[in-house]
Amino acid sequence: GGGYFDPVYSRGSVESGRPGLPVRSHLLIFQFTSKKLHLIALNSPQDGDMQGIRGVDHQCFLQAQAIGLKGTFRAFLSSRLQDLYSIVRRSDRDQYPIVNLRDEELFSNWDAIFSDNEGKIRDNIRIYSFDGRDVLEDDAWQVVWHGSSTAGHRQTDSFCETWRTDNHAVTGMASSLQDGHLLQQTPRSCSRSSILLCIENSYISK
């Protein structure tokens, strides 16, 4: 525990003290330079009780909005009524690369995450949180929740009771990022905190 404060809200918003100069303006220059979908981590690890899919979708929305990202962001999770694969709009699944906060390509497109390799990220490309931290640099951040099969379908016995419980005896499907995979099939106690990713679910033109 510890160290998971959200700088967006703890340093007086994004103002630097002079009007019009946000502290994290360097993050905004990456926005919409080409057609792409962003995959970004929430600023704090989450245990299995996320107040359901709506609660964590809203966190994705708020943290994206706080750094000026205009797209719709949804939690990278399966739940009772949602398959992970279906989150991105059908027409965009094979169209646009999936990129990190710095616009570095993680996957050639959404479909590529669900090909046969447990969601293997492109070598040497990192995943960042909305406040710009490399999630692999923190020991507590090396596992990601997903609640899914490798094909992106819901695992009904392994999504922390629709992401509403932190009971240690209940599990959610997770994956270790140390090997660069998003969809390894590793049940993890819902009492433990893990990375929660947010995916931009459709391309929005400027």
Short mmCIF file of C-alpha atoms in Angstrom, two decimals:
data_model
loop_
_atom_site.label_atom_id
_atom_site.label_comp_id
_atom_site.label_asym_id
_atom_site.label_seq_id
_atom_site.Cartn_x
_atom_site.Cartn_y
_atom_site.Cartn_z
CA GLY A 1 0.00 0.00 0.00
CA GLY A 2 0.86 3.65 -0.16
CA GLY A 3 1.97 5.91 -2.93
CA TYR A 4 -1.17 5.66 -5.01
CA PHE A 5 -2.39 9.24 -4.75
CA ASP A 6 -3.66 10.86 -7.93
CA PRO A 7 -1.54 13.90 -8.83
CA VAL A 8 -4.30 15.17 -11.09
CA TYR A 9 -6.41 15.93 -8.05
CA SER A 10 -3.74 16.47 -5.37
CA ARG A 11 -1.70 19.26 -6.97
CA GLY A 12 -4.39 21.84 -7.52
CA SER A 13 -5.72 20.47 -10.80
CA VAL A 14 -3.49 20.85 -13.86
CA GLU A 15 -2.74 24.55 -13.54
CA SER A 16 0.93 25.46 -13.26
CA GLY A 17 0.28 28.85 -11.68
CA ARG A 18 0.23 30.76 -14.94
CA PRO A 19 -2.97 30.79 -16.99
CA GLY A 20 -3.09 28.47 -19.95
CA LEU A 21 0.00 26.43 -19.09
CA PRO A 22 -1.06 23.03 -17.77
CA VAL A 23 1.58 21.07 -15.86
CA ARG A 24 1.15 18.08 -18.13
CA SER A 25 0.91 19.91 -21.43
CA HIS A 26 3.55 17.49 -22.74
CA LEU A 27 0.94 14.73 -22.56
CA LEU A 28 -1.53 16.62 -24.70
CA ILE A 29 0.68 17.05 -27.75
CA PHE A 30 0.34 13.34 -28.49
CA GLN A 31 -3.40 13.62 -29.00
CA PHE A 32 -5.01 12.85 -32.35
CA THR A 33 -1.89 13.11 -34.49
CA SER A 34 -3.19 10.11 -36.43
CA LYS A 35 -6.02 7.60 -36.19
CA LYS A 36 -5.46 5.38 -33.16
CA LEU A 37 -7.01 4.06 -29.94
CA HIS A 38 -5.31 4.64 -26.58
CA LEU A 39 -4.82 2.02 -23.85
CA ILE A 40 -3.97 3.74 -20.55
CA ALA A 41 -3.92 2.64 -16.90
CA LEU A 42 -5.89 4.28 -14.11
CA ASN A 43 -3.64 6.28 -11.80
CA SER A 44 -4.14 3.87 -8.88
CA PRO A 45 -4.30 0.06 -8.66
CA GLN A 46 -7.78 -1.34 -7.95
CA ASP A 47 -8.94 -4.27 -5.86
CA GLY A 48 -11.89 -6.36 -7.07
CA ASP A 49 -14.53 -4.04 -5.63
CA MET A 50 -14.77 -1.33 -8.29
CA GLN A 51 -18.48 -0.58 -7.75
CA GLY A 52 -19.23 -2.61 -10.84
CA ILE A 53 -18.40 -1.91 -14.46
CA ARG A 54 -20.20 1.44 -14.49
CA GLY A 55 -18.16 2.69 -11.55
CA VAL A 56 -14.84 1.92 -13.14
CA ASP A 57 -15.94 3.09 -16.61
CA HIS A 58 -16.64 6.43 -14.95
CA GLN A 59 -13.15 6.52 -13.44
CA CYS A 60 -11.71 5.94 -16.92
CA PHE A 61 -13.83 8.80 -18.25
CA LEU A 62 -12.81 11.23 -15.48
CA GLN A 63 -9.08 10.54 -15.69
CA ALA A 64 -9.04 10.79 -19.50
CA GLN A 65 -10.97 14.06 -19.32
CA ALA A 66 -8.54 15.43 -16.69
CA ILE A 67 -5.63 15.30 -19.17
CA GLY A 68 -7.64 16.55 -22.12
CA LEU A 69 -8.34 13.29 -23.97
CA LYS A 70 -11.65 13.63 -25.79
CA GLY A 71 -12.41 10.01 -26.70
CA THR A 72 -14.71 7.66 -24.80
CA PHE A 73 -12.70 5.41 -22.47
CA ARG A 74 -14.03 2.16 -21.01
CA ALA A 75 -12.57 -0.29 -18.51
CA PHE A 76 -10.55 -3.14 -20.10
CA LEU A 77 -12.76 -5.77 -18.43
CA SER A 78 -15.32 -8.46 -19.06
CA SER A 79 -18.32 -8.56 -16.74
CA ARG A 80 -21.70 -10.26 -16.44
CA LEU A 81 -23.22 -8.52 -19.47
CA GLN A 82 -20.06 -7.57 -21.34
CA ASP A 83 -17.32 -9.39 -23.21
CA LEU A 84 -14.01 -7.54 -23.27
CA TYR A 85 -13.70 -8.09 -27.02
CA SER A 86 -16.97 -6.26 -27.70
CA ILE A 87 -15.96 -2.99 -26.01
CA VAL A 88 -14.34 -1.48 -29.09
CA ARG A 89 -16.79 -0.60 -31.84
CA ARG A 90 -16.98 -3.34 -34.48
CA SER A 91 -15.97 -1.08 -37.37
CA ASP A 92 -12.84 0.06 -35.50
CA ARG A 93 -11.51 -3.33 -34.34
CA ASP A 94 -9.21 -3.96 -37.30
CA GLN A 95 -8.79 -0.35 -38.40
CA TYR A 96 -6.65 1.47 -35.86
CA PRO A 97 -3.48 0.72 -33.89
CA ILE A 98 -3.70 0.44 -30.11
CA VAL A 99 -1.20 2.88 -28.58
CA ASN A 100 0.00 3.93 -25.14
CA LEU A 101 -0.17 7.44 -23.64
CA ARG A 102 2.87 8.46 -25.71
CA ASP A 103 1.34 7.16 -28.94
CA GLU A 104 3.77 4.23 -29.12
CA GLU A 105 2.14 1.22 -30.76
CA LEU A 106 1.26 -1.66 -28.40
CA PHE A 107 -0.77 -3.69 -30.93
CA SER A 108 -1.44 -3.31 -34.66
CA ASN A 109 -5.19 -3.22 -33.91
CA TRP A 110 -7.79 -4.36 -31.35
CA ASP A 111 -8.22 -7.78 -32.97
CA ALA A 112 -4.49 -8.46 -32.54
CA ILE A 113 -4.86 -8.50 -28.74
CA PHE A 114 -7.11 -11.56 -29.02
CA SER A 115 -5.04 -13.57 -31.49
CA ASP A 116 -3.44 -16.70 -30.05
CA ASN A 117 -0.66 -15.20 -27.92
CA GLU A 118 -2.34 -14.11 -24.65
CA GLY A 119 -2.32 -10.46 -25.69
CA LYS A 120 1.46 -10.10 -26.16
CA ILE A 121 2.47 -6.44 -26.21
CA ARG A 122 5.04 -5.28 -28.76
CA ASP A 123 8.54 -5.69 -27.28
CA ASN A 124 9.98 -2.78 -25.29
CA ILE A 125 6.77 -0.73 -25.41
CA ARG A 126 5.45 0.40 -22.04
CA ILE A 127 2.02 1.02 -20.59
CA TYR A 128 1.54 4.32 -18.77
CA SER A 129 -1.04 5.64 -16.34
CA PHE A 130 -3.05 8.77 -17.13
CA ASP A 131 -0.61 10.77 -15.00
CA GLY A 132 2.34 9.54 -17.06
CA ARG A 133 3.89 6.81 -14.89
CA ASP A 134 5.28 3.56 -16.28
CA VAL A 135 3.17 0.93 -14.50
CA LEU A 136 5.97 -1.66 -14.60
CA GLU A 137 8.22 0.53 -12.48
CA ASP A 138 6.03 -0.13 -9.42
CA ASP A 139 6.01 -3.59 -7.85
CA ALA A 140 2.29 -3.35 -7.06
CA TRP A 141 1.42 -2.59 -10.68
CA GLN A 142 2.71 -5.64 -12.49
CA VAL A 143 -0.59 -7.51 -12.75
CA VAL A 144 -3.60 -6.37 -14.77
CA TRP A 145 -7.27 -7.32 -14.26
CA HIS A 146 -9.27 -8.47 -17.28
CA GLY A 147 -11.85 -11.12 -16.26
CA SER A 148 -11.66 -12.69 -19.71
CA SER A 149 -10.61 -15.66 -21.79
CA THR A 150 -7.75 -15.17 -24.25
CA ALA A 151 -10.43 -14.60 -26.91
CA GLY A 152 -11.91 -11.74 -24.88
CA HIS A 153 -15.00 -13.56 -23.61
CA ARG A 154 -16.26 -13.20 -20.03
CA GLN A 155 -15.09 -15.76 -17.45
CA THR A 156 -18.23 -15.95 -15.33
CA ASP A 157 -16.56 -17.57 -12.33
CA SER A 158 -13.63 -15.16 -12.37
CA PHE A 159 -14.59 -11.51 -12.40
CA CYS A 160 -14.89 -10.67 -8.68
CA GLU A 161 -18.69 -11.03 -8.68
CA THR A 162 -19.10 -8.44 -11.46
CA TRP A 163 -16.28 -6.34 -9.95
CA ARG A 164 -18.20 -5.70 -6.75
CA THR A 165 -16.26 -7.68 -4.14
CA ASP A 166 -12.84 -7.56 -2.50
CA ASN A 167 -13.40 -10.91 -0.74
CA HIS A 168 -10.06 -12.75 -0.58
CA ALA A 169 -11.75 -16.10 -1.35
CA VAL A 170 -13.20 -14.86 -4.66
CA THR A 171 -11.06 -14.46 -7.79
CA GLY A 172 -10.81 -12.36 -10.90
CA MET A 173 -8.89 -13.35 -14.02
CA ALA A 174 -5.64 -11.40 -14.32
CA SER A 175 -2.39 -11.31 -16.27
CA SER A 176 1.24 -10.52 -15.44
CA LEU A 177 2.67 -7.62 -17.38
CA GLN A 178 6.23 -8.68 -16.53
CA ASP A 179 6.17 -11.00 -19.55
CA GLY A 180 4.31 -8.43 -21.64
CA HIS A 181 0.94 -10.22 -21.83
CA LEU A 182 -2.49 -8.67 -21.24
CA LEU A 183 -4.54 -11.89 -21.28
CA GLN A 184 -2.69 -14.57 -19.34
CA GLN A 185 -5.14 -16.81 -17.47
CA THR A 186 -4.16 -16.28 -13.83
CA PRO A 187 -6.95 -16.22 -11.21
CA ARG A 188 -6.15 -13.55 -8.60
CA SER A 189 -7.75 -12.89 -5.23
CA CYS A 190 -10.20 -10.01 -5.40
CA SER A 191 -8.68 -8.61 -2.20
CA ARG A 192 -5.46 -7.79 -4.06
CA SER A 193 -4.91 -4.60 -6.01
CA SER A 194 -3.97 -4.74 -9.69
CA ILE A 195 -3.67 -2.47 -12.69
CA LEU A 196 -6.92 -1.41 -14.31
CA LEU A 197 -6.57 -0.46 -17.96
CA CYS A 198 -8.87 1.86 -19.89
CA ILE A 199 -9.39 1.51 -23.65
CA GLU A 200 -10.55 4.26 -25.98
CA ASN A 201 -13.44 2.40 -27.54
CA SER A 202 -13.95 4.25 -30.83
CA TYR A 203 -11.97 6.65 -32.98
CA ILE A 204 -13.19 10.24 -32.80
CA SER A 205 -12.00 12.63 -35.48
CA LYS A 206 -10.91 16.08 -34.44
#
